[in-house]
Coordinates of C-alpha atoms in Angstrom, one line a residue:
Chain A
M1 CA -11.5 -34.3 -25.6
S2 CA -12.9 -31.7 -23.3
Q3 CA -12.4 -32.3 -19.6
R4 CA -15.5 -33.3 -17.5
I5 CA -15.7 -31.1 -14.4
A6 CA -17.3 -31.6 -11.0
F7 CA -17.9 -28.3 -9.4
I8 CA -18.6 -28.4 -5.7
G9 CA -19.8 -25.2 -3.8
T10 CA -21.9 -22.8 -5.8
G11 CA -21.9 -19.8 -3.4
I12 CA -21.2 -16.2 -4.1
M13 CA -17.8 -17.2 -5.8
G14 CA -18.5 -20.7 -7.1
L15 CA -21.8 -19.8 -8.8
P16 CA -20.4 -17.3 -11.4
M17 CA -17.2 -19.4 -11.7
A18 CA -19.2 -22.5 -12.7
G19 CA -21.2 -20.3 -15.0
H20 CA -18.1 -19.3 -16.9
L21 CA -17.2 -23.0 -17.3
L22 CA -20.7 -23.6 -18.9
S23 CA -20.1 -20.6 -21.2
K24 CA -16.9 -22.3 -22.3
H25 CA -19.0 -25.4 -23.1
F26 CA -17.3 -27.6 -20.4
E27 CA -19.5 -30.5 -19.2
V28 CA -20.2 -29.7 -15.5
V29 CA -21.7 -31.7 -12.7
I30 CA -22.5 -29.6 -9.6
H31 CA -23.0 -30.2 -6.0
S32 CA -23.7 -27.7 -3.2
R33 CA -25.0 -27.8 0.4
T34 CA -28.1 -25.9 -0.8
R35 CA -29.5 -27.1 -4.1
S36 CA -31.7 -24.0 -4.5
K37 CA -28.5 -21.9 -5.0
A38 CA -27.5 -24.0 -8.1
I39 CA -30.8 -23.9 -10.0
A40 CA -29.6 -21.2 -12.4
L41 CA -26.7 -23.5 -13.3
E42 CA -29.0 -26.5 -13.8
Q43 CA -31.1 -24.3 -16.1
R44 CA -28.0 -23.7 -18.1
G45 CA -27.2 -27.4 -18.6
A46 CA -25.2 -28.4 -15.4
K47 CA -26.1 -31.7 -14.0
W48 CA -27.0 -32.0 -10.3
A49 CA -25.3 -34.6 -8.0
D50 CA -26.4 -35.4 -4.5
S51 CA -23.0 -35.7 -3.0
P52 CA -19.4 -34.9 -3.8
A53 CA -18.8 -38.5 -4.5
D54 CA -21.7 -38.6 -7.0
A55 CA -20.4 -35.5 -8.7
T56 CA -16.9 -36.8 -9.0
R57 CA -17.7 -40.3 -10.4
D58 CA -17.3 -39.4 -14.0
A59 CA -15.1 -36.3 -13.6
D60 CA -11.6 -35.6 -14.9
V61 CA -11.3 -32.5 -12.7
V62 CA -12.9 -31.5 -9.4
C63 CA -13.2 -27.9 -8.5
I64 CA -14.0 -27.0 -5.0
C65 CA -15.2 -23.5 -3.8
V66 CA -16.3 -23.8 -0.2
T67 CA -15.6 -21.7 2.9
D68 CA -13.2 -23.2 5.5
T69 CA -10.8 -26.0 6.2
P70 CA -13.3 -28.4 7.7
D71 CA -15.6 -27.9 4.7
V72 CA -12.9 -28.9 2.3
E73 CA -12.0 -31.9 4.5
R74 CA -15.6 -33.0 4.4
V75 CA -15.9 -32.6 0.6
L76 CA -12.7 -34.5 0.0
V77 CA -12.4 -37.3 2.7
G78 CA -15.7 -37.1 4.5
A79 CA -18.6 -39.6 4.0
G80 CA -19.7 -39.2 0.4
G81 CA -16.6 -37.4 -0.3
V82 CA -14.5 -37.1 -3.6
I83 CA -12.1 -39.6 -2.4
E84 CA -14.8 -42.4 -2.5
S85 CA -15.4 -42.2 -6.3
A86 CA -12.6 -40.3 -7.9
K87 CA -10.6 -42.3 -10.4
P88 CA -6.8 -42.3 -10.3
G89 CA -5.5 -39.3 -12.2
T90 CA -8.3 -37.0 -11.2
I91 CA -7.0 -33.5 -10.5
V92 CA -8.7 -31.7 -7.6
I93 CA -8.6 -27.8 -7.6
D94 CA -9.4 -26.3 -4.2
H95 CA -10.3 -22.6 -4.7
S96 CA -11.3 -22.2 -1.0
T97 CA -9.0 -20.2 1.3
I98 CA -8.0 -22.7 3.9
S99 CA -5.0 -23.7 6.1
P100 CA -1.9 -24.4 4.1
I101 CA -0.8 -27.0 6.6
A102 CA -4.1 -28.9 6.3
T103 CA -3.7 -28.5 2.5
Q104 CA -0.3 -30.2 2.5
S105 CA -1.7 -33.1 4.6
L106 CA -4.8 -33.5 2.2
A107 CA -2.5 -33.4 -0.8
T108 CA -0.5 -36.3 0.7
R109 CA -3.6 -38.3 1.5
L110 CA -5.0 -37.8 -2.0
A111 CA -1.7 -38.6 -3.6
A112 CA -1.9 -42.0 -1.9
R113 CA -5.1 -42.7 -3.9
G114 CA -3.6 -41.5 -7.1
L115 CA -5.3 -38.1 -7.0
V116 CA -3.6 -34.7 -7.5
L117 CA -4.5 -31.8 -5.3
L118 CA -3.9 -28.2 -6.5
D119 CA -4.6 -25.5 -3.9
A120 CA -5.7 -22.5 -5.8
P121 CA -7.2 -19.7 -3.6
L122 CA -8.6 -16.7 -5.2
S123 CA -8.2 -12.9 -5.1
G124 CA -10.5 -10.4 -6.7
G125 CA -13.7 -11.1 -4.8
D126 CA -17.2 -11.6 -6.2
V127 CA -16.7 -8.9 -8.8
G128 CA -13.6 -10.8 -10.1
A129 CA -15.6 -14.0 -10.1
R130 CA -18.4 -12.4 -12.2
N131 CA -16.1 -10.7 -14.6
G132 CA -13.8 -13.7 -14.9
T133 CA -10.8 -11.6 -13.8
L134 CA -9.7 -13.5 -10.7
S135 CA -6.1 -13.8 -9.6
I136 CA -5.4 -17.5 -8.8
M137 CA -2.5 -18.5 -6.6
V138 CA -1.7 -22.1 -7.3
G139 CA 0.3 -24.6 -5.2
G140 CA 1.1 -28.2 -6.3
E141 CA 2.4 -30.1 -9.3
K142 CA 3.2 -27.7 -12.2
T143 CA 2.3 -30.3 -14.9
A144 CA -1.1 -30.8 -13.2
L145 CA -1.7 -27.0 -13.3
E146 CA -0.8 -26.9 -17.0
S147 CA -3.3 -29.6 -17.8
V148 CA -6.2 -27.6 -16.2
M149 CA -5.1 -24.1 -17.4
M150 CA -8.1 -23.9 -19.8
I151 CA -10.4 -24.4 -16.9
L152 CA -8.6 -21.8 -14.7
Q153 CA -8.5 -19.3 -17.6
S154 CA -12.3 -19.5 -17.8
Y155 CA -12.6 -17.3 -14.7
G156 CA -9.0 -16.3 -13.9
K157 CA -6.9 -13.5 -15.4
T158 CA -3.6 -13.8 -13.4
I159 CA -2.7 -17.5 -12.7
T160 CA 0.6 -17.9 -10.8
H161 CA 2.2 -21.2 -10.0
C162 CA 3.5 -20.4 -6.5
G163 CA 5.3 -23.7 -5.7
G164 CA 4.4 -27.1 -4.2
P165 CA 1.4 -28.1 -2.2
G166 CA 0.2 -25.4 0.1
A167 CA 2.2 -22.7 -1.7
G168 CA -1.0 -21.2 -3.2
Q169 CA -2.5 -20.9 0.3
F170 CA 0.6 -19.5 1.8
T171 CA 0.7 -16.8 -1.0
K172 CA -2.9 -15.9 -0.3
L173 CA -1.9 -15.3 3.3
V174 CA 1.0 -13.0 2.1
N175 CA -1.6 -11.2 0.0
Q176 CA -3.9 -10.8 3.1
I177 CA -0.9 -9.4 5.1
L178 CA -0.4 -6.8 2.5
V179 CA -4.2 -6.0 2.1
T180 CA -4.9 -5.6 5.7
T181 CA -1.7 -3.7 6.6
N182 CA -2.2 -1.3 3.7
L183 CA -5.8 -0.7 4.7
L184 CA -4.8 0.0 8.3
A185 CA -2.1 2.5 7.0
V186 CA -5.0 4.3 5.2
C187 CA -7.0 4.3 8.4
E188 CA -4.3 5.7 10.6
A189 CA -3.2 8.2 8.0
L190 CA -6.8 9.5 7.7
K191 CA -7.2 9.5 11.5
F192 CA -4.1 11.7 11.8
A193 CA -5.3 13.9 8.8
R194 CA -8.7 14.4 10.5
A195 CA -7.0 15.3 13.9
A196 CA -4.8 17.9 11.9
G197 CA -8.0 19.5 10.5
L198 CA -7.2 18.4 7.0
D199 CA -10.0 17.8 4.4
L200 CA -9.9 14.0 3.8
N201 CA -10.6 13.9 0.1
T202 CA -8.0 16.6 -0.6
T203 CA -5.5 14.5 1.5
L204 CA -6.3 11.5 -0.6
A205 CA -5.8 13.4 -3.8
A206 CA -2.5 14.8 -2.5
T207 CA -1.0 11.5 -1.5
G208 CA -2.5 9.1 -4.0
G209 CA -0.2 9.7 -6.9
G210 CA 3.2 8.7 -5.6
A211 CA 5.1 6.6 -3.1
A212 CA 2.2 6.5 -0.7
A213 CA -0.2 5.0 -3.2
S214 CA -1.9 1.6 -2.8
W215 CA -4.9 -0.1 -4.1
Q216 CA -6.5 0.2 -0.6
L217 CA -5.9 4.0 -0.6
L218 CA -7.3 4.6 -4.0
N219 CA -10.3 2.3 -3.7
L220 CA -11.2 2.3 0.0
G221 CA -9.9 5.8 1.0
P222 CA -12.7 7.6 -0.6
K223 CA -15.2 5.2 0.9
I224 CA -13.8 5.8 4.4
A225 CA -13.9 9.7 3.7
A226 CA -17.6 9.3 2.7
G227 CA -18.5 6.9 5.7
D228 CA -19.5 4.3 3.1
Y229 CA -19.0 0.9 4.8
K230 CA -21.0 -1.2 2.3
P231 CA -19.1 -4.5 1.4
G232 CA -17.0 -5.1 -0.8
F233 CA -15.4 -7.8 1.3
M234 CA -17.0 -8.4 4.7
I235 CA -14.9 -8.2 7.9
D236 CA -16.5 -11.5 9.1
L237 CA -15.0 -13.3 6.1
L238 CA -11.6 -11.6 6.4
M239 CA -11.4 -12.8 10.0
K240 CA -11.3 -16.4 8.8
D241 CA -8.3 -15.7 6.6
L242 CA -6.6 -13.9 9.5
R243 CA -7.2 -16.8 11.8
I244 CA -5.5 -19.1 9.3
L245 CA -2.7 -16.7 9.0
N246 CA -2.1 -16.7 12.7
E247 CA -2.2 -20.4 12.9
S248 CA 0.2 -20.8 10.0
A249 CA 2.6 -18.2 11.5
A250 CA 2.6 -20.2 14.7
V251 CA 3.4 -23.5 12.8
L252 CA 6.2 -21.8 10.8
N253 CA 7.4 -20.1 14.0
V254 CA 7.6 -16.7 12.3
P255 CA 6.6 -13.6 14.4
I256 CA 4.4 -11.1 12.5
P257 CA 4.0 -8.4 15.2
L258 CA 2.7 -5.8 12.8
H259 CA 0.0 -8.0 11.6
E260 CA -1.0 -8.9 15.2
L261 CA -1.7 -5.2 15.9
V262 CA -3.5 -4.8 12.5
Q263 CA -5.6 -7.8 13.4
S264 CA -6.6 -6.4 16.8
F265 CA -8.3 -3.5 15.1
F266 CA -10.3 -5.8 12.8
L267 CA -11.3 -7.8 15.9
K268 CA -12.3 -4.6 17.6
A269 CA -14.4 -3.7 14.6
Q270 CA -16.1 -7.1 14.4
S271 CA -16.9 -7.0 18.2
T272 CA -18.4 -3.5 17.8
G273 CA -21.0 -4.6 15.1
H274 CA -19.0 -4.2 11.9
G275 CA -18.8 -7.9 11.0
R276 CA -21.1 -7.6 8.0
D277 CA -19.7 -4.3 6.9
G278 CA -16.8 -3.9 4.3
T279 CA -13.3 -4.1 5.6
Q280 CA -13.0 -0.3 5.4
A281 CA -15.3 -0.1 8.5
V282 CA -12.1 -1.0 10.5
F283 CA -11.6 2.9 10.3
D284 CA -14.1 3.2 13.2
A285 CA -12.0 0.9 15.3
V286 CA -8.8 2.8 14.4
A287 CA -10.2 6.3 14.8
G288 CA -11.9 5.6 18.1
D289 CA -15.4 6.2 16.7
D290 CA -16.8 3.2 18.5
Chain B
M1 CA 6.5 41.0 -15.4
S2 CA 8.2 37.8 -14.4
Q3 CA 8.7 37.3 -10.7
R4 CA 12.2 37.6 -9.2
I5 CA 13.1 34.6 -7.1
A6 CA 15.5 34.1 -4.2
F7 CA 16.3 30.4 -3.9
I8 CA 17.8 29.4 -0.6
G9 CA 19.3 25.9 -0.2
T10 CA 20.8 24.2 -3.2
G11 CA 21.3 20.7 -2.0
I12 CA 20.2 17.5 -3.6
M13 CA 16.7 18.8 -4.0
G14 CA 17.2 22.5 -4.4
L15 CA 19.9 22.3 -6.9
P16 CA 17.8 20.7 -9.7
M17 CA 14.7 22.8 -8.8
A18 CA 16.5 26.1 -9.1
G19 CA 17.9 24.7 -12.4
H20 CA 14.4 24.3 -13.7
L21 CA 13.6 27.9 -12.7
L22 CA 16.6 29.1 -14.8
S23 CA 15.4 26.9 -17.6
K24 CA 12.1 28.8 -17.4
H25 CA 14.0 32.1 -17.7
F26 CA 13.2 33.2 -14.1
E27 CA 15.6 35.6 -12.5
V28 CA 17.1 33.7 -9.7
V29 CA 19.3 34.8 -6.8
I30 CA 20.8 31.9 -4.8
H31 CA 22.2 31.3 -1.4
S32 CA 23.3 28.2 0.2
R33 CA 25.4 27.1 3.2
T34 CA 28.1 25.8 0.9
R35 CA 28.7 28.1 -2.1
S36 CA 30.6 25.3 -4.0
K37 CA 27.3 23.4 -4.4
A38 CA 25.7 26.3 -6.2
I39 CA 28.5 27.0 -8.8
A40 CA 26.7 25.1 -11.5
L41 CA 23.7 27.5 -11.1
E42 CA 25.9 30.5 -11.1
Q43 CA 27.4 29.4 -14.4
R44 CA 23.8 29.2 -15.8
G45 CA 23.1 32.8 -14.8
A46 CA 22.0 32.7 -11.2
K47 CA 23.3 35.5 -9.0
W48 CA 25.0 34.6 -5.7
A49 CA 24.1 36.3 -2.4
D50 CA 26.0 35.9 0.9
S51 CA 23.0 35.6 3.1
P52 CA 19.3 35.0 2.9
A53 CA 18.6 38.6 3.6
D54 CA 20.9 39.6 0.7
A55 CA 19.2 37.1 -1.6
T56 CA 15.7 38.3 -0.6
R57 CA 16.3 42.1 -1.0
D58 CA 15.0 42.4 -4.6
A59 CA 12.8 39.3 -4.7
D60 CA 9.1 38.9 -5.2
V61 CA 9.3 35.2 -4.1
V62 CA 11.6 33.4 -1.8
C63 CA 12.0 29.6 -2.2
I64 CA 13.5 27.7 0.7
C65 CA 14.8 24.1 0.4
V66 CA 16.8 23.2 3.6
T67 CA 16.6 20.3 5.9
D68 CA 15.0 20.8 9.3
T69 CA 12.9 23.1 11.4
P70 CA 15.9 25.1 13.0
D71 CA 17.3 25.6 9.5
V72 CA 14.1 27.2 8.2
E73 CA 13.9 29.4 11.4
R74 CA 17.5 30.5 10.8
V75 CA 16.8 31.3 7.1
L76 CA 13.6 33.2 7.9
V77 CA 14.1 35.0 11.3
G78 CA 17.7 34.4 12.2
A79 CA 20.6 36.9 11.8
G80 CA 20.8 37.9 8.1
G81 CA 17.5 36.2 7.7
V82 CA 14.8 36.7 5.0
I83 CA 12.7 38.8 7.4
E84 CA 15.5 41.5 7.6
S85 CA 15.1 42.6 4.0
A86 CA 11.9 41.2 2.5
K87 CA 9.5 43.9 1.2
P88 CA 5.9 43.6 2.2
G89 CA 3.9 41.2 0.0
T90 CA 6.8 38.9 -0.6
I91 CA 5.7 35.3 -0.8
V92 CA 7.9 32.7 0.9
I93 CA 7.6 29.2 -0.3
D94 CA 9.2 26.6 2.2
H95 CA 9.8 23.3 0.4
S96 CA 11.5 21.8 3.5
T97 CA 9.8 19.1 5.5
I98 CA 9.6 20.6 8.9
S99 CA 7.2 20.8 11.9
P100 CA 3.7 21.9 11.0
I101 CA 3.3 23.5 14.4
A102 CA 6.5 25.6 13.9
T103 CA 5.3 26.5 10.4
Q104 CA 2.1 27.9 11.8
S105 CA 4.0 30.0 14.2
L106 CA 6.4 31.2 11.5
A107 CA 3.5 32.1 9.3
T108 CA 2.0 34.3 12.0
R109 CA 5.4 36.0 12.6
L110 CA 5.9 36.6 8.9
A111 CA 2.2 37.9 8.4
A112 CA 3.0 40.5 11.1
R113 CA 5.6 41.9 8.7
G114 CA 3.3 41.7 5.7
L115 CA 4.9 38.5 4.3
V116 CA 3.1 35.4 3.3
L117 CA 4.4 32.0 4.1
L118 CA 3.4 28.9 2.1
D119 CA 4.5 25.6 3.4
A120 CA 5.1 23.4 0.4
P121 CA 6.9 20.1 1.2
L122 CA 7.8 17.8 -1.6
S123 CA 7.2 14.2 -2.5
G124 CA 9.1 12.4 -5.3
G125 CA 12.6 12.6 -4.2
D126 CA 15.7 13.7 -6.0
V127 CA 14.5 11.9 -9.1
G128 CA 11.3 13.9 -9.1
A129 CA 13.3 17.1 -8.5
R130 CA 15.5 16.3 -11.5
N131 CA 12.7 15.3 -13.8
G132 CA 10.4 18.3 -12.6
T133 CA 7.7 15.7 -11.5
L134 CA 7.5 16.5 -7.8
S135 CA 4.2 16.4 -5.8
I136 CA 3.9 19.5 -3.8
M137 CA 1.5 19.7 -0.8
V138 CA 0.8 23.3 -0.1
G139 CA -0.6 25.0 3.0
G140 CA -1.4 28.7 3.3
E141 CA -3.4 31.4 1.5
K142 CA -4.9 30.0 -1.8
T143 CA -4.5 33.4 -3.6
A144 CA -0.8 33.4 -2.7
L145 CA -0.5 29.8 -4.1
E146 CA -2.2 30.9 -7.3
S147 CA 0.2 33.8 -7.8
V148 CA 3.3 31.4 -7.6
M149 CA 1.8 28.6 -9.5
M150 CA 4.2 29.2 -12.6
I151 CA 7.1 28.8 -10.3
L152 CA 5.8 25.6 -8.7
Q153 CA 4.9 24.1 -12.1
S154 CA 8.5 24.5 -13.2
Y155 CA 9.4 21.5 -11.0
G156 CA 6.1 20.2 -9.7
K157 CA 3.6 17.9 -11.5
T158 CA 0.9 17.5 -8.8
I159 CA 0.3 20.7 -6.8
T160 CA -2.4 20.4 -4.2
H161 CA -3.6 23.2 -1.9
C162 CA -4.2 21.3 1.3
G163 CA -5.5 24.0 3.5
G164 CA -4.2 26.9 5.7
P165 CA -0.8 27.4 7.1
G166 CA 0.8 24.0 8.2
A167 CA -1.7 22.0 6.1
G168 CA 1.0 21.2 3.5
Q169 CA 3.4 19.9 6.3
F170 CA 0.6 17.9 7.9
T171 CA -0.3 16.3 4.6
K172 CA 3.4 15.3 4.1
L173 CA 3.2 13.6 7.5
V174 CA 0.1 11.7 6.3
N175 CA 2.0 10.8 3.2
Q176 CA 4.9 9.5 5.4
I177 CA 2.5 7.3 7.6
L178 CA 1.3 5.7 4.3
V179 CA 4.8 5.2 2.9
T180 CA 6.4 3.7 5.9
T181 CA 3.4 1.4 6.8
N182 CA 3.0 0.2 3.3
L183 CA 6.8 -0.6 3.2
L184 CA 6.6 -2.5 6.5
A185 CA 3.6 -4.5 5.2
V186 CA 5.9 -5.5 2.3
C187 CA 8.7 -6.5 4.7
E188 CA 6.4 -8.6 7.0
A189 CA 4.7 -10.2 4.0
L190 CA 8.1 -11.2 2.5
K191 CA 9.4 -12.4 5.9
F192 CA 6.3 -14.7 6.1
A193 CA 6.7 -15.7 2.5
R194 CA 10.3 -16.7 3.1
A195 CA 9.5 -18.7 6.2
A196 CA 6.9 -20.5 4.2
G197 CA 9.4 -21.5 1.6
L198 CA 7.9 -19.3 -1.1
D199 CA 10.0 -17.8 -3.9
L200 CA 10.0 -14.0 -3.2
N201 CA 9.7 -12.9 -6.8
T202 CA 6.9 -15.3 -7.6
T203 CA 5.1 -14.1 -4.5
L204 CA 5.6 -10.5 -5.6
A205 CA 4.2 -11.3 -9.0
A206 CA 1.2 -13.2 -7.6
T207 CA 0.2 -10.3 -5.2
G208 CA 1.2 -7.2 -7.1
G209 CA -1.7 -7.0 -9.5
G210 CA -4.7 -6.6 -7.1
A211 CA -5.9 -5.4 -3.8
A212 CA -2.5 -6.0 -2.2
A213 CA -0.7 -3.7 -4.6
S214 CA 1.1 -0.6 -3.5
W215 CA 3.9 1.6 -4.9
Q216 CA 6.1 0.3 -2.1
L217 CA 5.4 -3.4 -3.1
L218 CA 5.9 -2.7 -6.8
N219 CA 9.0 -0.5 -6.4
L220 CA 10.9 -1.8 -3.3
G221 CA 9.6 -5.4 -3.2
P222 CA 11.9 -6.5 -6.0
K223 CA 14.9 -4.6 -4.3
I224 CA 14.2 -6.4 -1.0
A225 CA 14.0 -9.8 -2.8
A226 CA 17.3 -9.0 -4.5
G227 CA 19.0 -7.7 -1.3
D228 CA 19.6 -4.3 -3.0
Y229 CA 19.6 -1.7 -0.3
K230 CA 21.0 1.3 -2.3
P231 CA 19.1 4.5 -1.7
G232 CA 16.5 5.8 -3.0
F233 CA 15.5 7.6 0.1
M234 CA 17.9 7.2 3.0
I235 CA 16.7 5.9 6.4
D236 CA 18.7 8.7 8.2
L237 CA 16.5 11.3 6.3
L238 CA 13.3 9.5 6.9
M239 CA 13.9 9.5 10.6
K240 CA 13.7 13.3 10.6
D241 CA 10.2 13.1 9.1
L242 CA 9.2 10.5 11.7
R243 CA 10.4 12.5 14.5
I244 CA 8.4 15.5 13.3
L245 CA 5.4 13.1 12.9
N246 CA 5.7 11.9 16.5
E247 CA 6.0 15.5 17.8
S248 CA 2.9 16.5 15.8
A249 CA 0.9 13.6 16.9
A250 CA 1.7 14.5 20.5
V251 CA 0.6 18.1 20.0
L252 CA -2.6 17.0 18.3
N253 CA -3.2 14.4 21.0
V254 CA -3.8 11.7 18.4
P255 CA -2.5 8.1 19.0
I256 CA -0.9 6.4 16.1
P257 CA 0.0 3.0 17.6
L258 CA 0.6 1.3 14.2
H259 CA 3.1 4.0 13.3
E260 CA 4.9 3.7 16.6
L261 CA 5.5 0.0 15.8
V262 CA 6.5 0.8 12.3
Q263 CA 9.0 3.4 13.5
S264 CA 10.5 1.1 15.9
F265 CA 11.7 -1.1 13.0
F266 CA 13.2 1.9 11.3
L267 CA 15.0 2.8 14.5
K268 CA 16.3 -0.7 14.8
A269 CA 17.5 -0.6 11.2
Q270 CA 19.2 2.8 11.8
S271 CA 20.9 1.6 15.0
T272 CA 22.2 -1.5 13.2
G273 CA 24.1 0.5 10.6
H274 CA 21.5 1.0 7.9
G275 CA 21.1 4.7 8.3
R276 CA 22.7 5.5 4.9
D277 CA 20.9 2.7 3.1
G278 CA 17.6 3.0 1.4
T279 CA 14.4 2.7 3.3
Q280 CA 13.9 -0.9 2.0
A281 CA 16.8 -1.9 4.3
V282 CA 14.3 -1.9 7.1
F283 CA 13.6 -5.5 5.9
D284 CA 16.6 -6.7 7.9
A285 CA 15.2 -5.2 11.1
V286 CA 11.8 -6.8 10.4
A287 CA 13.1 -10.2 9.2
G288 CA 15.6 -10.5 12.1
D289 CA 18.6 -10.5 9.8
D290 CA 20.5 -8.1 12.0

């Protein structure tokens, strides 16, 4: 029998993801802070619930797609939260990017009630959500992951079991170290190129085919050269991930000095009015154009 | 009529490159510091000359593939150098990675004698040289580049005209900023992953398909995870490029703080016995394993 799904959080990511579940003929009950955002899903057959607890009552699987650690905590263990109504054996899939440490503690609290938490943060952005090509980094019980694979495959292309509880969140942070440092490399390289009098697009063409290549260079390099700072992925949203990264590094007692320097440029970009620009706007902070 | 080529420097890069020219039936005269290294080329029809000047006497084009700035200066304007015998109109292609500032000054000195200097540093390593798939970043007169395109295509796959004299060298430095920073991103990301208890190969698989991807991640990530530090490209050789980068940034008066931090880890790796290891051995310096 098809799994009944509660989907909580129908924002820029959750809305298209829940839509993919409806396309696959899953029975979906939705809840979101703002009901108006979910109307399109109701029109397609999703049922509305007034709280996470109401959404969860008859669900086999609960998908969560909200913003930050406190949001997930509210949805799961707050008043009217999932924990109030979920039946034992319910699998909770948290697609939000939140603290891995808090995730581990939530997984323990849920396990005490017979619930399974999978942390399953996403990479691929709103484009990936719309196209159903997200990368999903999953932490938690492997057997639980296997039992929800059909759900994840509705919107995910690369689904990796990364380890126990929190491992998905930790892997997402690894991903963000790579993304931000590679982007800063592009910025500093183009800053140097400009100072040397080089044409930026020619420089991108000359360096993009070999050992210097990166997704950031190929995709954001041309935008930087063109002064196009439209998001993409907004600096304001990235800063939340970087805060979680810092907190986690502190808990793990692992120095990440390169990232600290990288982050300082994003902070500078945010504080000079680029918060709602795409991440590539950090070039202005690197190149001293602010 | 086919161009007659003097090829100076038949080391790990020059040897296979000159070999490709012989395969294309160019007439090649060779000179190298160590004649024994060039014997294989002599056996294939290359003529030996006892000095750069002797090699150059009947040449239309002079290719240089040596190590550092003073080596190129010696070959071009030292005793027995190219400048002593080259006829006006000779095109000199310098494939070495050397100072762009010195390159600009050499181009001016050569121009005063009616000679054209193209700086044409390489990317792709000894594998690219053997397979004839090098990336070549060219600075200098575009018409001169066009007239030697057949030569460069013998061993180059991507040939980019980057601008006037020195632009090829500047672009190579941009390339090295990207290469080294992307590699350090991999190292710090894997350091964090290890501290978080993640499996490194799983982490590489989960992050290698999207916005975090880079040539360094895909090619050197697995070597780091396996503790395989065989070169590839040796840290000792990279340090020369980084020194030139620092000198050039100082002349251009352009701060590259991220690169300074990146370089400090390579210096640490070199000073702890990794000089003759591949660049990925910098992981030990980043992860504190030394």
